[in-house]
Coordinates of C-alpha atoms in Angstrom, one line a residue:
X19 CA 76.8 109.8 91.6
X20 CA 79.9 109.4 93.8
X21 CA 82.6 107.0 92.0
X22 CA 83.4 104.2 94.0
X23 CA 86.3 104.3 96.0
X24 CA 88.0 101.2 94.2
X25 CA 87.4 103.0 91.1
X26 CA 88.9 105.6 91.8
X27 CA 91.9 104.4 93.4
X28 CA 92.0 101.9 90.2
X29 CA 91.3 104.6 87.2
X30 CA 93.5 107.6 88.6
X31 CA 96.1 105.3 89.5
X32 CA 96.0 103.6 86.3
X33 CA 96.2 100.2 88.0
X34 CA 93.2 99.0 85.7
X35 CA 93.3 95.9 83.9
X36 CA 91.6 95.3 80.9
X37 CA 89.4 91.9 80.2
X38 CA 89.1 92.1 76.1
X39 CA 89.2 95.1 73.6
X40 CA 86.0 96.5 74.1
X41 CA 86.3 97.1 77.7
X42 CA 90.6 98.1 77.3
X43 CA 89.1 101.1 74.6
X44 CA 85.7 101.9 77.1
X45 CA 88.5 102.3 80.1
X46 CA 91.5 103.9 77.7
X47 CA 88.7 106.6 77.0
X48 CA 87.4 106.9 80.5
X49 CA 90.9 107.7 82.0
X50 CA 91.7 110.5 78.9
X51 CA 88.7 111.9 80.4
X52 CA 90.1 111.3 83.6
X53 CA 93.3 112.8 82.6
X54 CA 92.0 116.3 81.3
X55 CA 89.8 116.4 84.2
X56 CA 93.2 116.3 86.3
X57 CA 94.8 118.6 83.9
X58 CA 92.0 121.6 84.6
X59 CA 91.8 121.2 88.1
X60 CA 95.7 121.0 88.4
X61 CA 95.4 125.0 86.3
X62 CA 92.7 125.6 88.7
X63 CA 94.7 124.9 91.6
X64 CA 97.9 123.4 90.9
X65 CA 100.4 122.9 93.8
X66 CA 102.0 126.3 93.3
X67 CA 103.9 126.9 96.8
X68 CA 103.0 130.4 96.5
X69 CA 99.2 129.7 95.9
X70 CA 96.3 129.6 98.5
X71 CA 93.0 128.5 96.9
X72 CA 90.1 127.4 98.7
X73 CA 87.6 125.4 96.9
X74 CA 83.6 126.2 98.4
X75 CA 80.2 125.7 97.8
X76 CA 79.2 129.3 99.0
X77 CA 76.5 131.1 97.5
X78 CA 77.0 134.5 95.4
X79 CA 76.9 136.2 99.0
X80 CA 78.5 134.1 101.1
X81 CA 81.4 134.3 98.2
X82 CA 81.8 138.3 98.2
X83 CA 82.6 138.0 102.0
X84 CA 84.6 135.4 101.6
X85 CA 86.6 137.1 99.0
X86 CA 87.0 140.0 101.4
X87 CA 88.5 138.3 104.4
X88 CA 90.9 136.4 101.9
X89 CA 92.4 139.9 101.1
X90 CA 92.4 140.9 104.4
X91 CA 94.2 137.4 105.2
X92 CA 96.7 137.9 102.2
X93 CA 97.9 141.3 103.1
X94 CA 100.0 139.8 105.7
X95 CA 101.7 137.3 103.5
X96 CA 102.3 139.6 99.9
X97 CA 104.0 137.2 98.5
X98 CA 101.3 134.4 98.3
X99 CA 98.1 134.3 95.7
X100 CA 95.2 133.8 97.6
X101 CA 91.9 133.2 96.1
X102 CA 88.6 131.0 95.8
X103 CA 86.9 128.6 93.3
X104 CA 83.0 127.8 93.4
X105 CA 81.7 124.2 92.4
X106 CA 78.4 122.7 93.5
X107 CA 78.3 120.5 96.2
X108 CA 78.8 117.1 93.9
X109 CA 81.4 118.7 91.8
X110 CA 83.6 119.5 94.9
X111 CA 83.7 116.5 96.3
X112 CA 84.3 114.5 93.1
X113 CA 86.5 117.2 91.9
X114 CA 88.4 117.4 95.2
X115 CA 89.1 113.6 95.5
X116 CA 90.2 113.1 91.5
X117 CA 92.4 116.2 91.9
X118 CA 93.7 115.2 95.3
X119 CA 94.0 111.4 93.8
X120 CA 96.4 113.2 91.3
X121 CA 98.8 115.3 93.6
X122 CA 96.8 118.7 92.9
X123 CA 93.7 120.4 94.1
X124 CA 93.5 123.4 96.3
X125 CA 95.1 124.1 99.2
X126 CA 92.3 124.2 101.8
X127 CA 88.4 122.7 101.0
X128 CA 85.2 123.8 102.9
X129 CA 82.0 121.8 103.0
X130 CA 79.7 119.5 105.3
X131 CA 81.0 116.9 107.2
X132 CA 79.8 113.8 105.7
X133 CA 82.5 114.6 102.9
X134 CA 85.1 113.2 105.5
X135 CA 84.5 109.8 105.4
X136 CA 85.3 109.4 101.6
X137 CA 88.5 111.9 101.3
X138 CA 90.1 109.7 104.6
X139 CA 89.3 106.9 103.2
X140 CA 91.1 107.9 100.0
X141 CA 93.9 109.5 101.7
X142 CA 93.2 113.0 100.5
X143 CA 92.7 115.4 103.4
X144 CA 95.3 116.2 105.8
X145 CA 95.2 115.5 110.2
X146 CA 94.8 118.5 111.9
X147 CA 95.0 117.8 115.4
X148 CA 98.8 118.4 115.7
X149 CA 98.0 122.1 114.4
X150 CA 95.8 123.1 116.4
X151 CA 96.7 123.7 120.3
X152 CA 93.7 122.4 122.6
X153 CA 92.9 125.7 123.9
X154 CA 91.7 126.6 120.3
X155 CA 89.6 123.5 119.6
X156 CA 88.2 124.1 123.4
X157 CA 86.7 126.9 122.3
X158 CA 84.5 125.4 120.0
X159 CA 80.7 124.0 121.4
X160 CA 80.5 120.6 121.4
X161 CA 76.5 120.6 122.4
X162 CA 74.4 119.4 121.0
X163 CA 77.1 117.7 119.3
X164 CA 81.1 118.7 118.4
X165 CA 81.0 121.3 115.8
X166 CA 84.9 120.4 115.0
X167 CA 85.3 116.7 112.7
X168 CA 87.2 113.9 114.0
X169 CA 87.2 110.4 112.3
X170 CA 89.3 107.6 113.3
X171 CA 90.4 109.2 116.2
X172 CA 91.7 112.2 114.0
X173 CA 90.8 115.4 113.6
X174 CA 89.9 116.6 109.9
X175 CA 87.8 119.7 109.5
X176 CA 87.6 122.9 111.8
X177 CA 84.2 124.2 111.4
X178 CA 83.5 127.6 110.4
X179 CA 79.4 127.2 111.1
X180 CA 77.0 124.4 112.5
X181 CA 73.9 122.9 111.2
X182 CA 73.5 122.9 107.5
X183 CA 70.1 121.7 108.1
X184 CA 66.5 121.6 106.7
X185 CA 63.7 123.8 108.6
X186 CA 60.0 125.5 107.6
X187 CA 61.3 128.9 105.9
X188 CA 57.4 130.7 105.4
X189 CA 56.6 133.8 104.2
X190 CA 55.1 136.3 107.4
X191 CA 53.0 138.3 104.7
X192 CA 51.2 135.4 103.8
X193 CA 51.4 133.3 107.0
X194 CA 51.9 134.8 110.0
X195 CA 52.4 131.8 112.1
X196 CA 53.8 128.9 111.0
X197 CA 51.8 125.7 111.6
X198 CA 53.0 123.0 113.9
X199 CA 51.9 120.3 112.9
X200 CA 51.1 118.1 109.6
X201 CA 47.6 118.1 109.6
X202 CA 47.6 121.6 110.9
X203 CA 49.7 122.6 107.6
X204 CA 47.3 120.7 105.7
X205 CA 44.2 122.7 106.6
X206 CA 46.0 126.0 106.1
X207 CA 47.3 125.0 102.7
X208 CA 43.8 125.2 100.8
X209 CA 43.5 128.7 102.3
X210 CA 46.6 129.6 101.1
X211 CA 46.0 128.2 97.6
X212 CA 45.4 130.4 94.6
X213 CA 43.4 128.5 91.5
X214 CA 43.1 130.0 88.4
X215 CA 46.6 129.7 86.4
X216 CA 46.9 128.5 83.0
X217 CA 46.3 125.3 82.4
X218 CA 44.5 124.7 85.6
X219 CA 47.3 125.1 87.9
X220 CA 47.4 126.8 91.1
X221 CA 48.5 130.7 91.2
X222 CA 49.9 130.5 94.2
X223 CA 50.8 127.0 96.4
X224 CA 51.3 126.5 100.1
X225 CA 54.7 124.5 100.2
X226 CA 57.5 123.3 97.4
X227 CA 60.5 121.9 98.2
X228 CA 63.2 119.7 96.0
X229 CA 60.8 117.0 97.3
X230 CA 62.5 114.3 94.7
X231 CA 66.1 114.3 96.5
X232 CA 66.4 111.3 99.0
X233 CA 68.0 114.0 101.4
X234 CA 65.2 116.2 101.8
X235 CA 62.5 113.1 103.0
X236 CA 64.7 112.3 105.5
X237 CA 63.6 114.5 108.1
X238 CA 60.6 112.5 107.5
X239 CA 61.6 109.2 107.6
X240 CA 62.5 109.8 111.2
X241 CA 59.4 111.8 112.0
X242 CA 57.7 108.3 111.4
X243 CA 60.0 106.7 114.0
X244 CA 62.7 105.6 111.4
X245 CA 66.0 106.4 110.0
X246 CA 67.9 105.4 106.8
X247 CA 70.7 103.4 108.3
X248 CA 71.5 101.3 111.5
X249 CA 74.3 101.6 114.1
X250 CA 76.5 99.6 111.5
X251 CA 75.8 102.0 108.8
X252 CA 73.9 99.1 106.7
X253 CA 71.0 100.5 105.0
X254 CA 67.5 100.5 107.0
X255 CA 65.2 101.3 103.8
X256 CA 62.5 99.1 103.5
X257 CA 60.5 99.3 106.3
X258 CA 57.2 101.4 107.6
X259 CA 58.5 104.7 108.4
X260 CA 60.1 105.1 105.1
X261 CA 57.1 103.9 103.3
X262 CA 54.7 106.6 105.1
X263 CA 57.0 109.5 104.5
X264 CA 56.9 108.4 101.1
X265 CA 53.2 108.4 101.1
X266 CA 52.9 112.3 103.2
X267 CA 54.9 114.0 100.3
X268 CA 52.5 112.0 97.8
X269 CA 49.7 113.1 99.5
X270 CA 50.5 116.8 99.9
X271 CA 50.7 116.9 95.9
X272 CA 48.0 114.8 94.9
X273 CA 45.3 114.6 97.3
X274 CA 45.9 117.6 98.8
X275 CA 47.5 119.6 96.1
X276 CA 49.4 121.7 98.2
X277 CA 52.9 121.2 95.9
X278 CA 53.5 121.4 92.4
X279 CA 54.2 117.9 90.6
X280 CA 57.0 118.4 89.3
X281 CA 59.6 120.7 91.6
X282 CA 63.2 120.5 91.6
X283 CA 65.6 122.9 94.1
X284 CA 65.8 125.9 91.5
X285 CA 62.3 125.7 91.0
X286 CA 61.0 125.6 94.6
X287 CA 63.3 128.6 95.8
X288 CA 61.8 130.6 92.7
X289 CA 58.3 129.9 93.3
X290 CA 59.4 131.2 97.3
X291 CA 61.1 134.2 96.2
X292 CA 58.4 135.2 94.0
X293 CA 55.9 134.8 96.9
X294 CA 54.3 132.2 94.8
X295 CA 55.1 129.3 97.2
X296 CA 53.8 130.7 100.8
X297 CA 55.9 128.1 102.4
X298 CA 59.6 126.5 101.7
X299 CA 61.5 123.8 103.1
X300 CA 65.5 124.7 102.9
X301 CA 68.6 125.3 105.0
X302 CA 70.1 128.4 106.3
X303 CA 72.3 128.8 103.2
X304 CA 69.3 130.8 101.5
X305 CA 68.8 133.1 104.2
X306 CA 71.2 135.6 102.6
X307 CA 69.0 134.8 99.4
X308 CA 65.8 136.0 101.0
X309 CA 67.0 138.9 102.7
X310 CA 68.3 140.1 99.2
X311 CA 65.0 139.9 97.8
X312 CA 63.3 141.9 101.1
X313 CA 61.8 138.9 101.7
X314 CA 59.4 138.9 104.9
X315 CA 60.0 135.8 106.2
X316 CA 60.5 133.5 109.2
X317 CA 62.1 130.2 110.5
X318 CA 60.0 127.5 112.1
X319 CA 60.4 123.5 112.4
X320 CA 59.3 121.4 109.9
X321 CA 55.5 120.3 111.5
X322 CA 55.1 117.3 113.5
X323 CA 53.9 114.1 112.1
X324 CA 50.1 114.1 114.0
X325 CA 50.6 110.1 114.3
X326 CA 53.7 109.6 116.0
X327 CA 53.9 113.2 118.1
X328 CA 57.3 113.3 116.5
X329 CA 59.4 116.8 115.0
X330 CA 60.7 115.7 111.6
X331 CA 64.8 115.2 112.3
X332 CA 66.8 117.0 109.6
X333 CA 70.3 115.7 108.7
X334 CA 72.8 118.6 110.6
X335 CA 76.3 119.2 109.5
X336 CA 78.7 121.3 110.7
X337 CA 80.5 122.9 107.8
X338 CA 84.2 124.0 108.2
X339 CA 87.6 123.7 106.4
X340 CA 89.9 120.9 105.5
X341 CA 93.4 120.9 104.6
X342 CA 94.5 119.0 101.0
X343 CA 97.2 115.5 102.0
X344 CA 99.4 117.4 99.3
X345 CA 100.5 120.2 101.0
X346 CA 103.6 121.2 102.9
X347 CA 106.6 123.1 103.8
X348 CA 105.4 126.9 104.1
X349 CA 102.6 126.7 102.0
X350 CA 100.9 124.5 104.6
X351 CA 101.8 126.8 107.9
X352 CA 100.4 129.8 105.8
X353 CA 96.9 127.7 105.2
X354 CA 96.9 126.6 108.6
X355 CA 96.8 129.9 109.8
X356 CA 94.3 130.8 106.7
X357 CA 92.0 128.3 108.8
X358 CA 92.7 129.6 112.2
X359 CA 91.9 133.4 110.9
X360 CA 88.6 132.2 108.5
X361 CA 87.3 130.2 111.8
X362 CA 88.2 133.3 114.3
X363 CA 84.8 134.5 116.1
X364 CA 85.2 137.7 113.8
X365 CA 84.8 136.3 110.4
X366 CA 82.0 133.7 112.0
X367 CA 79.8 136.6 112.7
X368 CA 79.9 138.0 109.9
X369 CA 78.7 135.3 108.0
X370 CA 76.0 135.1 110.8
X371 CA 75.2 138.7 110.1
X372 CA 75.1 138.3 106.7
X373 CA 73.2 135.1 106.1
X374 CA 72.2 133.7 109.4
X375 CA 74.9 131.0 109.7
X376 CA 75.0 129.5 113.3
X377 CA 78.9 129.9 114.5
X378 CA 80.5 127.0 115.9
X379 CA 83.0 128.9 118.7
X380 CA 81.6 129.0 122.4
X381 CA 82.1 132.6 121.7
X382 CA 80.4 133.4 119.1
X383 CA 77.6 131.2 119.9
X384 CA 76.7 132.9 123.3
X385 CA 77.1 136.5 121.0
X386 CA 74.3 139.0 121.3
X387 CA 74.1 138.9 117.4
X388 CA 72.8 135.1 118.2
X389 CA 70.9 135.7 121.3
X390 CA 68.3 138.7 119.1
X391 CA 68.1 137.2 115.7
X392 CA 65.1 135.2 115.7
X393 CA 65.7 133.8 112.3
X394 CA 68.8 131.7 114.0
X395 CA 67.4 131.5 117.2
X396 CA 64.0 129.3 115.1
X397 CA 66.9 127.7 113.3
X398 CA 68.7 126.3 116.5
X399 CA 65.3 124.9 117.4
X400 CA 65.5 122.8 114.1
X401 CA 68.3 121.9 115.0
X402 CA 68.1 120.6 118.6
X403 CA 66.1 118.0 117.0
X404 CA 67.9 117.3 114.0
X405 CA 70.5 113.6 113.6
X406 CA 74.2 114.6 113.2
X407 CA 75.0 113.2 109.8
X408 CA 77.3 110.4 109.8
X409 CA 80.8 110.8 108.8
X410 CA 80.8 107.9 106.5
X411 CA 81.1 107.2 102.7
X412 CA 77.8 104.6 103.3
X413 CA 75.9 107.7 103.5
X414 CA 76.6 108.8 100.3
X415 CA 75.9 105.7 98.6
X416 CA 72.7 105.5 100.3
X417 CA 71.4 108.8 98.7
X418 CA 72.6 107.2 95.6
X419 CA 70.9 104.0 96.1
X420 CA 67.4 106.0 97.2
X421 CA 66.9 108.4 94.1
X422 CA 66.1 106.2 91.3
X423 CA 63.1 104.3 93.4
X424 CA 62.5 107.0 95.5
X425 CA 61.6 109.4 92.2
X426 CA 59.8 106.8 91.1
X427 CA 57.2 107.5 93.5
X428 CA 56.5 110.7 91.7
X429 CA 56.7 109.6 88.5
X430 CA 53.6 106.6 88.9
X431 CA 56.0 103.9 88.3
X432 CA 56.6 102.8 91.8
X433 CA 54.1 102.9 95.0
X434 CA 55.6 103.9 98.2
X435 CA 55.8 100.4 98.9
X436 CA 57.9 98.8 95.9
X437 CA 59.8 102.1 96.2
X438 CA 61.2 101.4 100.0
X439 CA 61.8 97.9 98.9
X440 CA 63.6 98.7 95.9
X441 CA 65.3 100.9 97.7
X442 CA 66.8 98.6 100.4
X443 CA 68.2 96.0 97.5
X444 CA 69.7 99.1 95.5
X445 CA 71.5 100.0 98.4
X446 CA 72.9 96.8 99.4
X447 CA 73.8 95.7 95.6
X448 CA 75.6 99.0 95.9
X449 CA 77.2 98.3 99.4
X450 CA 78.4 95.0 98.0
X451 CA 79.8 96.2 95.0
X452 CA 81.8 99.0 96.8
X453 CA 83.4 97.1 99.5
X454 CA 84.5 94.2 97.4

């Protein structure tokens, strides 16, 4: 879970008051923690002058590329160390923002958009738009949305690639066509169902996805005509469409038993890669993944909810670099220009090339390498009909909010109709106690 923002501000800067003993020893210990948290990242990344590190989430492949056009990149400037650090998604951003918080952290950061909200309103990331001359943020699309980041009239990530988005990933040996709707993936499931395993489970299933993290029912939550917040960014959680997504997923595991029970996002890309799962629900990040195992697979949209006509609307993010509020001098010019070159059409394709990344110049885009690949042309159909995330801390607190209830669903303990509702008063008890 993210920390709140007046935590943070309070712990790191120390500003903490304590009520009696107990809670003066609970917080002494929480900020030593703190501290050597600070103390790591600050080795890891430090605020060397002569130091370039950019902190990603980039799988093993997407990493080894990387790494390569950071040497390329560094031969021009010999006398700067330039290198990367992996975290997961959640450990970036809370890494990031206590590092920042504390005058260190890397140089440059790359990730999805929605981390903006958060690190501006903590004063951690840099403005960009007096670095960059219009003619090179021109040349980035800005259909069906802008792939570059403003916020607050600001500009604060160049992106490197666009979408970031859930779509139908299904295995061509065992499905040649991919179904289009709900009901029509239902009726192809029990073919594709193998009984017989230990213990009475299935040899093979249709589908598996990370089915208990809030952000993977949200593309269908607004295939039911819904969506998880309103123009305000106040959570919309208890109400019909979230209920019926709710009950789909439920369905497709126990009256249909299409899914295993109990699938988290290790287990689900397993089962895929191991052709045990015929169908997946994932991003373009594991293309790269699939090709490495000579997987035979194709792209599709997630099916249509029969009842409303509607395509299930994946979150999309661009994804693209940010610049740390601690940098200066030299150091910064030299990771400027470690942007401009990482988001040049060159290095864009390659990642395209590599794991089917959609670039985000006009360029690059409109390449050839785009225009034949029918794994990223199926994946810019998901995205047409995707919702751009929001660029808002809310967001976060609202997948924070959904999980408990929203895994209580699978678990027995909650029906898809206490869950929504519990849902809704999670997230405004947490809305409350954030904006205090």
């Amino acid at each position: 879970m993210m920390m709140t923002i007046k935590a943070l501000k309070e712990t790191v800067g120390m500003k903490a008051e304590e009520e009696n003993a107990g809670s003066g020893k609970n917080s002494i210990i929480s900020l030593l923690i703190l501290l050597i948290v600070i103390l790591f990242l600050w080795n890891c990344s430090g605020r060397d002058p002569s130091k370039i590190v950019v902190w990603t989430s980039m799988r093993p492949a997407e990493q080894a590329l990387l790494q390569k056009h950071l040497d390329k990149f560094a031969e021009k400037y010999p006398d700067y160390t330039i290198r990367q650090l992996f975290y997961s998604p959640e450990e970036l951003r809370n890494n990031f923002i206590i590092s920042a918080i504390g005058g260190s952290g890397p140089a440059i950061v790359h990730g999805p958009n929605n981390n903006i909200g958060p690190w501006v309103e903590l004063d951690v990331i840099s403005g960009l738009s007096m670095d960059f001359e219009p003619a090179f943020l021109d040349s980035f699309i800005n259909h069906p949305f802008s792939a570059n980041t403003w916020f607050r009239d600001e500009l604060y990530q160049i992106a490197d690639r666009v979408g970031n988005h859930l779509c139908l990933i299904y295995n061509k040996d065992l499905l040649p066509e991919p179904p289009q709707t709900m009901s029509e993936l239902i009726c192809l499931g029990s073919d594709l169902m193998q009984n017989g395993g230990a213990n009475g489970k299935p040899v093979r299933y249709a589908i598996a996805w990370n089915f208990t993290e809030p952000f993977f029912i949200v593309p269908f939550i607004s295939g039911y005509g819904g969506w998880i917040m309103d123009e305000d960014f106040q959570p919309t959680l208890d109400n019909k469409a979230v209920i019926q997504a709710g009950q789909l997923i439920l369905d497709l595991i126990q009256s249909h038993g299409l899914m295993p029970k109990e699938c988290d996002y290790e287990i689900a890309n397993a089962l895929f890669k191991d052709e045990l799962a015929a169908m997946i629900i994932n991003g373009p990040w594991s293309f790269a993944t699939y090709k490495e195992n000579n997987l035979n697979f194709g792209v599709a949209r997630i099916p249509m909810i029969d009842e409303t006509g509607l395509w299930p609307a994946p979150i999309v993010s661009p994804r693209g670099y940010s610049l740390n509020k601690n940098i200066s001098g030299e150091q910064r010019k030299v990771a400027i220009e470690l942007i401009r070159y990482l988001t040049s059409n060159k290095v864009m394709l390659d990642f395209t090339e590599l794991s089917g990344t959609i670039p985000s110049r006009t360029e690059a885009y409109n390449s050839d390498l785009i225009a034949r690949d029918d794994l990223i042309q199926n994946s810019i159909e998901q995205l047409l009909v995707g919702n751009l995330s929001p660029v808002v801390t809310e967001l976060q607190w609202i997948y924070d909010a959904m999980r408990p209830a929203y895994q209580g669903i699978f678990t027995g303990s909650l029906s898809p109709h206490e869950a929504a509702k519990k849902m809704q008063l999670s997230a405004e008890k947490l809305f409350r106690e954030n904006r205090q």
